[in-house]
mmCIF file of C-alpha atoms in Angstrom:
data_model
loop_
_atom_site.group_PDB
_atom_site.id
_atom_site.type_symbol
_atom_site.label_atom_id
_atom_site.label_comp_id
_atom_site.label_asym_id
_atom_site.label_seq_id
_atom_site.Cartn_x
_atom_site.Cartn_y
_atom_site.Cartn_z
ATOM 1 C CA MET N 1 -58.156 188.052 53.311
ATOM 2 C CA ALA N 2 -58.227 184.991 51.078
ATOM 3 C CA ILE N 3 -61.328 183.171 49.877
ATOM 4 C CA SER N 4 -61.815 179.656 48.631
ATOM 5 C CA ILE N 5 -64.517 179.051 46.018
ATOM 6 C CA THR N 6 -65.988 175.595 45.441
ATOM 7 C CA VAL N 7 -68.350 174.920 42.548
ATOM 8 C CA ILE N 8 -70.323 171.662 42.912
ATOM 9 C CA THR N 9 -71.900 170.505 39.673
ATOM 10 C CA THR N 10 -74.942 168.363 38.987
ATOM 11 C CA ALA N 11 -72.481 165.639 37.959
ATOM 12 C CA SER N 12 -71.498 165.632 41.661
ATOM 13 C CA ARG N 13 -68.041 166.978 40.804
ATOM 14 C CA SER N 14 -66.334 169.736 42.775
ATOM 15 C CA ARG N 15 -63.931 172.335 41.442
ATOM 16 C CA ARG N 16 -62.028 174.449 43.969
ATOM 17 C CA PHE N 17 -60.445 177.861 43.377
ATOM 18 C CA LEU N 18 -58.419 180.223 45.585
ATOM 19 C CA GLN N 19 -58.199 184.007 45.502
ATOM 20 C CA THR N 20 -55.759 185.912 47.717
ATOM 21 C CA ASP N 21 -55.522 189.309 45.991
ATOM 22 C CA PRO N 22 -57.567 191.791 48.113
ATOM 23 C CA ALA N 23 -58.937 193.717 45.105
ATOM 24 C CA ASN N 24 -60.106 190.538 43.365
ATOM 25 C CA VAL N 25 -61.569 189.191 46.629
ATOM 26 C CA GLU N 26 -63.616 192.394 47.053
ATOM 27 C CA GLN N 27 -64.864 192.219 43.449
ATOM 28 C CA ILE N 28 -66.046 188.617 43.989
ATOM 29 C CA LEU N 29 -67.655 189.469 47.336
ATOM 30 C CA ASP N 30 -69.369 192.519 45.826
ATOM 31 C CA SER N 31 -70.904 190.270 43.161
ATOM 32 C CA LEU N 32 -72.590 188.272 45.956
ATOM 33 C CA LYS N 33 -75.031 191.169 46.358
ATOM 34 C CA ARG N 34 -76.494 189.977 43.036
ATOM 35 C CA SER N 35 -76.361 186.319 44.048
ATOM 36 C CA GLY N 36 -80.040 185.860 43.276
ATOM 37 C CA GLN N 37 -79.025 185.989 39.604
ATOM 38 C CA ILE N 38 -76.134 183.516 39.786
ATOM 39 C CA PHE N 39 -78.185 180.632 38.323
ATOM 40 C CA SER N 40 -80.366 182.730 35.992
ATOM 41 C CA GLY N 41 -78.839 182.044 32.615
ATOM 42 C CA LYS N 42 -75.415 183.690 32.396
ATOM 43 C CA PRO N 43 -72.521 181.262 32.733
ATOM 44 C CA LEU N 44 -70.309 181.438 35.812
ATOM 45 C CA ILE N 45 -66.788 182.221 34.619
ATOM 46 C CA ILE N 46 -63.777 181.739 36.894
ATOM 47 C CA GLY N 47 -60.480 182.610 35.306
ATOM 48 C CA SER N 48 -56.800 183.131 35.934
ATOM 49 C CA ALA N 49 -53.630 183.389 33.855
ATOM 50 C CA GLY N 50 -53.363 179.592 33.998
ATOM 51 C CA GLN N 51 -56.875 178.699 32.830
ATOM 52 C CA THR N 52 -60.483 179.802 32.571
ATOM 53 C CA GLU N 53 -63.436 177.601 33.508
ATOM 54 C CA ILE N 54 -66.954 178.326 32.337
ATOM 55 C CA PHE N 55 -69.880 176.689 34.141
ATOM 56 C CA SER N 56 -73.395 176.352 32.762
ATOM 57 C CA PRO N 57 -75.764 177.673 35.459
ATOM 58 C CA GLN N 58 -78.119 174.721 34.890
ATOM 59 C CA ALA N 59 -75.253 172.346 35.724
ATOM 60 C CA ILE N 60 -74.350 173.976 39.061
ATOM 61 C CA ALA N 61 -75.811 172.464 42.237
ATOM 62 C CA CYS N 62 -74.018 174.745 44.735
ATOM 63 C CA VAL N 63 -71.377 177.442 44.953
ATOM 64 C CA GLU N 64 -69.537 177.767 48.270
ATOM 65 C CA ILE N 65 -67.274 180.631 49.314
ATOM 66 C CA GLU N 66 -65.148 180.045 52.402
ATOM 67 C CA ALA N 67 -63.931 183.155 54.179
ATOM 68 C CA SER N 68 -62.776 184.209 57.614
ATOM 69 C CA ARG N 69 -65.433 186.951 57.853
ATOM 70 C CA ASP N 70 -69.223 186.732 57.904
ATOM 71 C CA LEU N 71 -70.497 186.888 54.324
ATOM 72 C CA SER N 72 -74.182 186.267 55.075
ATOM 73 C CA VAL N 73 -74.846 190.024 55.120
ATOM 74 C CA LEU N 74 -73.941 190.150 51.414
ATOM 75 C CA VAL N 75 -76.483 187.542 50.351
ATOM 76 C CA PRO N 76 -80.202 188.326 50.226
ATOM 77 C CA SER N 77 -82.409 185.780 51.991
ATOM 78 C CA SER N 78 -86.169 185.588 51.757
ATOM 79 C CA LEU N 79 -86.429 182.598 54.072
ATOM 80 C CA ASN N 80 -87.301 183.003 57.742
ATOM 81 C CA LEU N 81 -84.765 180.260 58.508
ATOM 82 C CA THR N 82 -80.998 180.268 58.816
ATOM 83 C CA LEU N 83 -79.565 177.223 57.069
ATOM 84 C CA THR N 84 -76.144 175.900 58.093
ATOM 85 C CA ALA N 85 -74.335 173.010 56.397
ATOM 86 C CA LEU N 86 -73.678 170.184 58.847
ATOM 87 C CA THR N 87 -70.213 168.778 59.537
ATOM 88 C CA PRO N 88 -69.620 164.988 59.522
ATOM 89 C CA GLU N 89 -69.384 165.145 63.338
ATOM 90 C CA GLU N 90 -72.778 166.879 63.567
ATOM 91 C CA LEU N 91 -74.309 164.316 61.203
ATOM 92 C CA ALA N 92 -73.143 161.495 63.506
ATOM 93 C CA GLN N 93 -75.030 163.004 66.482
ATOM 94 C CA PRO N 94 -78.733 162.322 67.033
ATOM 95 C CA PHE N 95 -80.851 165.248 65.860
ATOM 96 C CA ALA N 96 -83.326 166.914 68.208
ATOM 97 C CA GLY N 97 -85.581 169.496 66.639
ATOM 98 C CA GLY N 98 -89.118 170.731 66.515
ATOM 99 C CA ILE N 99 -91.211 173.757 67.375
ATOM 100 C CA GLU N 100 -90.910 175.509 70.728
ATOM 101 C CA GLY N 101 -93.249 178.488 70.789
ATOM 102 C CA GLU N 102 -92.200 180.742 67.913
ATOM 103 C CA HIS N 103 -88.799 179.057 67.471
ATOM 104 C CA VAL N 104 -88.373 176.233 64.960
ATOM 105 C CA LYS N 105 -85.388 173.935 64.565
ATOM 106 C CA ALA N 106 -85.254 171.287 61.849
ATOM 107 C CA ARG N 107 -82.865 169.327 59.709
ATOM 108 C CA ILE N 108 -83.253 169.747 55.966
ATOM 109 C CA ASP N 109 -81.452 167.505 53.501
ATOM 110 C CA PHE N 110 -81.323 168.845 49.932
ATOM 111 C CA PHE N 111 -80.902 166.371 47.053
ATOM 112 C CA PHE N 112 -79.621 167.481 43.641
ATOM 113 C CA LYS N 113 -79.522 166.065 40.136
ATOM 114 C CA GLY N 114 -76.411 163.913 39.822
ATOM 115 C CA GLY N 115 -76.445 162.751 43.444
ATOM 116 C CA HIS N 116 -75.011 165.663 45.457
ATOM 117 C CA VAL N 117 -76.610 165.921 48.921
ATOM 118 C CA LEU N 118 -76.389 168.965 51.191
ATOM 119 C CA ARG N 119 -77.379 168.290 54.800
ATOM 120 C CA THR N 120 -78.286 171.370 56.834
ATOM 121 C CA SER N 121 -79.689 172.465 60.142
ATOM 122 C CA ALA N 122 -82.401 175.102 59.945
ATOM 123 C CA GLU N 123 -83.312 177.501 62.726
ATOM 124 C CA GLY N 124 -85.607 180.468 62.772
ATOM 125 C CA THR N 125 -88.926 181.978 63.667
ATOM 126 C CA ARG N 126 -92.130 180.176 62.779
ATOM 127 C CA LYS N 127 -94.353 182.297 60.560
ATOM 128 C CA ALA N 128 -97.624 183.099 62.303
ATOM 129 C CA ALA N 129 -99.890 182.766 59.259
ATOM 130 C CA LEU N 130 -100.528 179.293 57.851
ATOM 131 C CA ALA N 131 -100.505 180.692 54.301
ATOM 132 C CA GLU N 132 -96.954 182.017 54.797
ATOM 133 C CA ARG N 133 -95.750 178.673 56.196
ATOM 134 C CA LEU N 134 -97.243 176.799 53.235
ATOM 135 C CA MET N 135 -95.710 179.319 50.796
ATOM 136 C CA ASN N 136 -92.249 178.725 52.306
ATOM 137 C CA LEU N 137 -92.760 174.982 51.863
ATOM 138 C CA THR N 138 -94.158 174.939 48.341
ATOM 139 C CA SER N 139 -92.187 177.761 46.693
ATOM 140 C CA LEU N 140 -88.654 176.602 47.531
ATOM 141 C CA PHE N 141 -88.057 175.170 44.033
ATOM 142 C CA GLU N 142 -89.134 178.478 42.473
ATOM 143 C CA ARG N 143 -86.599 180.680 44.252
ATOM 144 C CA PRO N 144 -83.658 181.987 42.216
ATOM 145 C CA ALA N 145 -81.107 180.846 44.854
ATOM 146 C CA ILE N 146 -81.040 179.657 48.461
ATOM 147 C CA SER N 147 -78.215 180.705 50.759
ATOM 148 C CA TYR N 148 -76.677 178.755 53.628
ATOM 149 C CA ARG N 149 -73.799 179.199 56.050
ATOM 150 C CA LEU N 150 -70.676 177.070 55.989
ATOM 151 C CA PRO N 151 -69.580 175.685 59.368
ATOM 152 C CA GLN N 152 -65.939 176.641 58.675
ATOM 153 C CA GLY N 153 -66.955 180.236 57.807
ATOM 154 C CA GLY N 154 -68.420 181.673 54.642
ATOM 155 C CA ILE N 155 -71.583 181.065 52.659
ATOM 156 C CA GLY N 156 -73.029 178.772 50.053
ATOM 157 C CA LEU N 157 -75.657 179.229 47.377
ATOM 158 C CA MET N 158 -77.931 176.392 46.248
ATOM 159 C CA ASN N 159 -79.490 176.216 42.813
ATOM 160 C CA PRO N 160 -83.151 175.252 43.461
ATOM 161 C CA HIS N 161 -83.582 174.371 39.771
ATOM 162 C CA ALA N 162 -80.967 171.631 40.178
ATOM 163 C CA MET N 163 -82.744 170.113 43.212
ATOM 164 C CA THR N 164 -84.750 166.929 42.925
ATOM 165 C CA ARG N 165 -86.201 166.976 46.451
ATOM 166 C CA PHE N 166 -85.640 168.016 50.043
ATOM 167 C CA VAL N 167 -86.451 166.191 53.293
ATOM 168 C CA ILE N 168 -87.458 168.027 56.485
ATOM 169 C CA THR N 169 -86.975 166.308 59.867
ATOM 170 C CA PRO N 170 -89.085 166.299 61.965
ATOM 171 C CA GLY N 171 -92.018 166.206 59.559
ATOM 172 C CA VAL N 172 -94.030 169.354 58.865
ATOM 173 C CA ALA N 173 -97.329 169.556 60.754
ATOM 174 C CA ASP N 174 -99.028 172.050 58.418
ATOM 175 C CA LEU N 175 -99.173 170.406 54.994
ATOM 176 C CA PRO N 176 -101.047 171.644 51.934
ATOM 177 C CA ARG N 177 -104.523 170.118 51.487
ATOM 178 C CA ASP N 178 -103.439 168.224 48.373
ATOM 179 C CA ALA N 179 -100.393 166.614 50.063
ATOM 180 C CA TRP N 180 -100.302 162.817 50.071
ATOM 181 C CA LEU N 181 -100.105 161.402 53.609
ATOM 182 C CA ALA N 182 -97.957 158.255 53.866
ATOM 183 C CA ASP N 183 -95.081 156.849 55.928
ATOM 184 C CA LEU N 184 -91.660 155.994 54.497
ATOM 185 C CA VAL N 185 -90.999 152.259 54.477
#
């Protein structure tokens, strides 16, 4: 199995790498089990005989690993939602989401320093306790990493410390008491 690795920086630049050697693929995939630490201070180093690139973790917006098998089992997730990057075709379609019983479906657009935007669909189970729902909303920037699925297969990791904001559509009904209520103009 081959994997493709894309590193998207906060300068909105993408660098793409390919690995086809099975032993090296497994070593990279095994490191995903520690993906919560990918943006925690150590540089990300991707090397070959031809060149070695070293990325500052503060300057990484996202890391995406395309693969033919499901990699989501390798990445820890503390969210009650499954995030999936949207394709251009999906973005062109009208979005219909909301809460139906315990099920929630939303669109979340993540904005990063430097201008990179990741548009996702989010589906999952609505937390029963208001405190848990508010914690999911307010603690997103404090997480070490946020995982998402790639539509073509594979996973991505977002660096919450490189985010400037995120937009949830439709709007969230349960807002913190100190939230400012206003409409976008």
